[in-house]
Amino acid sequence: MIKWLMLVVFAGLAAWSWMSYTKKGETIETMKKQIEQLQETGDPEELAGKLSADLQGMEGEKIFNGILLTFLGAGVVGIVFVSVLLPLLAQKVTHSVYDSGEQVEKDAMSSARSLVAQGDYAGAITAYQEAAAADPLNRLPWVEIAKIQKDHLQDAGAAIQTIRHALESQEWEVNDAAYFLFRLAELYDEVEGDRASAIAIMNQVVQEFPGTRHSANATHKLHEWAADGDVSMSAEEAEYLARVKAQREGQ
């Protein structure tokens, strides 16, 4: 309230100073013309000297009004900047930082989790899709969509399609791509009962990410399945698995 009162006072004084400055300027011009006319006619009553003295005083007052006007104008501008423009600028900067894709993604993720808690699974999937669009290289929205489809909608086929779509939609980092492949193998093996497809995916991990922990983990899983008699492989493949396992245990 006080800052607005100060703004009104400064604005009023600035307006008065401007009017006074303008009026004195007009008066000074009139006096100059009168002095010129008197000098041209000879000035028998010596009025030009008196007017010249008044003119000097008037010019001094004009200079003072100009200084006062500058001060008051700066005060008005300062109050407007601090009270109006600075908050707007700060708000704009804040929005430019927090209204980025990251913030949109966080809001969408939060909204999606809330919708899951409310049992609105279709709405939650839509919200997670929005989060994925806002942050394309974040695997979490796709993982959560697949989880909803598997756990809440009992639609493992849709979950598999979601993971496959996620894998094909981006050029993922090794850790993300391997994560998706392991989840895909898990869905095939534990939910669909399709171990053959799960085995094929584990072999894909071994081939695509050689020398990584993902390849080692996939090899270990294949070895477990082989021990259970669920993996049919050649002697070369069995030897390769045994060698990788030995290397892994020796690390």
PDB file of N, CA and C in Angstrom, residues 10-28 58 61-62 64-66 68-70 72-73:
ATOM      1  N   PHE A  10       4.831  10.699  -6.070  1.00  0.00           N
ATOM      2  CA  PHE A  10       5.911  11.012  -7.004  1.00  0.00           C
ATOM      3  C   PHE A  10       5.360  11.352  -8.385  1.00  0.00           C
ATOM      4  N   ALA A  11       4.333  10.619  -8.811  1.00  0.00           N
ATOM      5  CA  ALA A  11       3.746  10.883 -10.129  1.00  0.00           C
ATOM      6  C   ALA A  11       3.095  12.257 -10.158  1.00  0.00           C
ATOM      7  N   GLY A  12       2.402  12.623  -9.050  1.00  0.00           N
ATOM      8  CA  GLY A  12       1.770  13.939  -8.974  1.00  0.00           C
ATOM      9  C   GLY A  12       2.789  15.063  -9.010  1.00  0.00           C
ATOM     10  N   LEU A  13       3.850  14.924  -8.223  1.00  0.00           N
ATOM     11  CA  LEU A  13       4.913  15.935  -8.203  1.00  0.00           C
ATOM     12  C   LEU A  13       5.621  16.035  -9.557  1.00  0.00           C
ATOM     13  N   ALA A  14       5.823  14.859 -10.184  1.00  0.00           N
ATOM     14  CA  ALA A  14       6.474  14.865 -11.494  1.00  0.00           C
ATOM     15  C   ALA A  14       5.609  15.579 -12.518  1.00  0.00           C
ATOM     16  N   ALA A  15       4.289  15.351 -12.454  1.00  0.00           N
ATOM     17  CA  ALA A  15       3.372  16.020 -13.388  1.00  0.00           C
ATOM     18  C   ALA A  15       3.387  17.537 -13.162  1.00  0.00           C
ATOM     19  N   TRP A  16       3.376  17.940 -11.867  1.00  0.00           N
ATOM     20  CA  TRP A  16       3.431  19.375 -11.548  1.00  0.00           C
ATOM     21  C   TRP A  16       4.735  19.998 -12.039  1.00  0.00           C
ATOM     22  N   SER A  17       5.849  19.293 -11.832  1.00  0.00           N
ATOM     23  CA  SER A  17       7.147  19.807 -12.263  1.00  0.00           C
ATOM     24  C   SER A  17       7.210  19.936 -13.778  1.00  0.00           C
ATOM     25  N   TRP A  18       6.620  18.988 -14.464  1.00  0.00           N
ATOM     26  CA  TRP A  18       6.609  19.047 -15.928  1.00  0.00           C
ATOM     27  C   TRP A  18       5.798  20.241 -16.431  1.00  0.00           C
ATOM     28  N   MET A  19       4.633  20.448 -15.821  1.00  0.00           N
ATOM     29  CA  MET A  19       3.803  21.585 -16.224  1.00  0.00           C
ATOM     30  C   MET A  19       4.520  22.897 -15.938  1.00  0.00           C
ATOM     31  N   SER A  20       5.155  22.985 -14.744  1.00  0.00           N
ATOM     32  CA  SER A  20       5.880  24.197 -14.378  1.00  0.00           C
ATOM     33  C   SER A  20       7.071  24.428 -15.302  1.00  0.00           C
ATOM     34  N   TYR A  21       7.779  23.357 -15.626  1.00  0.00           N
ATOM     35  CA  TYR A  21       8.942  23.447 -16.510  1.00  0.00           C
ATOM     36  C   TYR A  21       8.508  23.925 -17.895  1.00  0.00           C
ATOM     37  N   THR A  22       7.419  23.378 -18.383  1.00  0.00           N
ATOM     38  CA  THR A  22       6.921  23.760 -19.715  1.00  0.00           C
ATOM     39  C   THR A  22       6.436  25.214 -19.728  1.00  0.00           C
ATOM     40  N   LYS A  23       5.706  25.581 -18.661  1.00  0.00           N
ATOM     41  CA  LYS A  23       5.173  26.948 -18.582  1.00  0.00           C
ATOM     42  C   LYS A  23       6.300  27.968 -18.512  1.00  0.00           C
ATOM     43  N   LYS A  24       7.344  27.676 -17.708  1.00  0.00           N
ATOM     44  CA  LYS A  24       8.475  28.607 -17.604  1.00  0.00           C
ATOM     45  C   LYS A  24       9.216  28.722 -18.928  1.00  0.00           C
ATOM     46  N   GLY A  25       9.293  27.613 -19.656  1.00  0.00           N
ATOM     47  CA  GLY A  25       9.925  27.663 -20.963  1.00  0.00           C
ATOM     48  C   GLY A  25       9.177  28.581 -21.907  1.00  0.00           C
ATOM     49  N   GLU A  26       7.844  28.508 -21.872  1.00  0.00           N
ATOM     50  CA  GLU A  26       7.042  29.385 -22.725  1.00  0.00           C
ATOM     51  C   GLU A  26       7.207  30.854 -22.303  1.00  0.00           C
ATOM     52  N   THR A  27       7.230  31.087 -20.965  1.00  0.00           N
ATOM     53  CA  THR A  27       7.399  32.453 -20.453  1.00  0.00           C
ATOM     54  C   THR A  27       8.748  33.025 -20.855  1.00  0.00           C
ATOM     55  N   ILE A  28       9.795  32.182 -20.788  1.00  0.00           N
ATOM     56  CA  ILE A  28      11.146  32.621 -21.157  1.00  0.00           C
ATOM     57  C   ILE A  28      11.196  33.014 -22.626  1.00  0.00           C
ATOM     58  N   MET A  58      14.169  33.574 -14.209  1.00  0.00           N
ATOM     59  CA  MET A  58      13.247  32.587 -14.741  1.00  0.00           C
ATOM     60  C   MET A  58      13.989  31.364 -15.287  1.00  0.00           C
ATOM     61  N   GLU A  61      15.013  29.191 -12.408  1.00  0.00           N
ATOM     62  CA  GLU A  61      13.887  28.399 -11.914  1.00  0.00           C
ATOM     63  C   GLU A  61      13.598  27.230 -12.858  1.00  0.00           C
ATOM     64  N   LYS A  62      13.746  27.480 -14.169  1.00  0.00           N
ATOM     65  CA  LYS A  62      13.516  26.413 -15.131  1.00  0.00           C
ATOM     66  C   LYS A  62      14.529  25.288 -14.946  1.00  0.00           C
ATOM     67  N   PHE A  64      16.089  24.539 -12.195  1.00  0.00           N
ATOM     68  CA  PHE A  64      15.736  23.841 -10.949  1.00  0.00           C
ATOM     69  C   PHE A  64      14.584  22.870 -11.189  1.00  0.00           C
ATOM     70  N   ASN A  65      13.557  23.355 -11.920  1.00  0.00           N
ATOM     71  CA  ASN A  65      12.420  22.476 -12.225  1.00  0.00           C
ATOM     72  C   ASN A  65      12.844  21.276 -13.067  1.00  0.00           C
ATOM     73  N   GLY A  66      13.805  21.495 -13.963  1.00  0.00           N
ATOM     74  CA  GLY A  66      14.304  20.391 -14.777  1.00  0.00           C
ATOM     75  C   GLY A  66      14.989  19.332 -13.932  1.00  0.00           C
ATOM     76  N   LEU A  68      14.476  18.883 -10.674  1.00  0.00           N
ATOM     77  CA  LEU A  68      13.442  18.256  -9.853  1.00  0.00           C
ATOM     78  C   LEU A  68      12.634  17.254 -10.659  1.00  0.00           C
ATOM     79  N   LEU A  69      12.319  17.613 -11.913  1.00  0.00           N
ATOM     80  CA  LEU A  69      11.569  16.710 -12.782  1.00  0.00           C
ATOM     81  C   LEU A  69      12.348  15.425 -13.044  1.00  0.00           C
ATOM     82  N   THR A  70      13.650  15.571 -13.264  1.00  0.00           N
ATOM     83  CA  THR A  70      14.489  14.385 -13.492  1.00  0.00           C
ATOM     84  C   THR A  70      14.493  13.475 -12.272  1.00  0.00           C
ATOM     85  N   LEU A  72      12.206  13.348  -9.797  1.00  0.00           N
ATOM     86  CA  LEU A  72      10.890  12.739  -9.580  1.00  0.00           C
ATOM     87  C   LEU A  72      10.583  11.673 -10.633  1.00  0.00           C
ATOM     88  N   GLY A  73      10.991  11.939 -11.886  1.00  0.00           N
ATOM     89  CA  GLY A  73      10.780  10.941 -12.935  1.00  0.00           C
ATOM     90  C   GLY A  73      11.531   9.656 -12.647  1.00  0.00           C
TER      91      GLY A  73
END
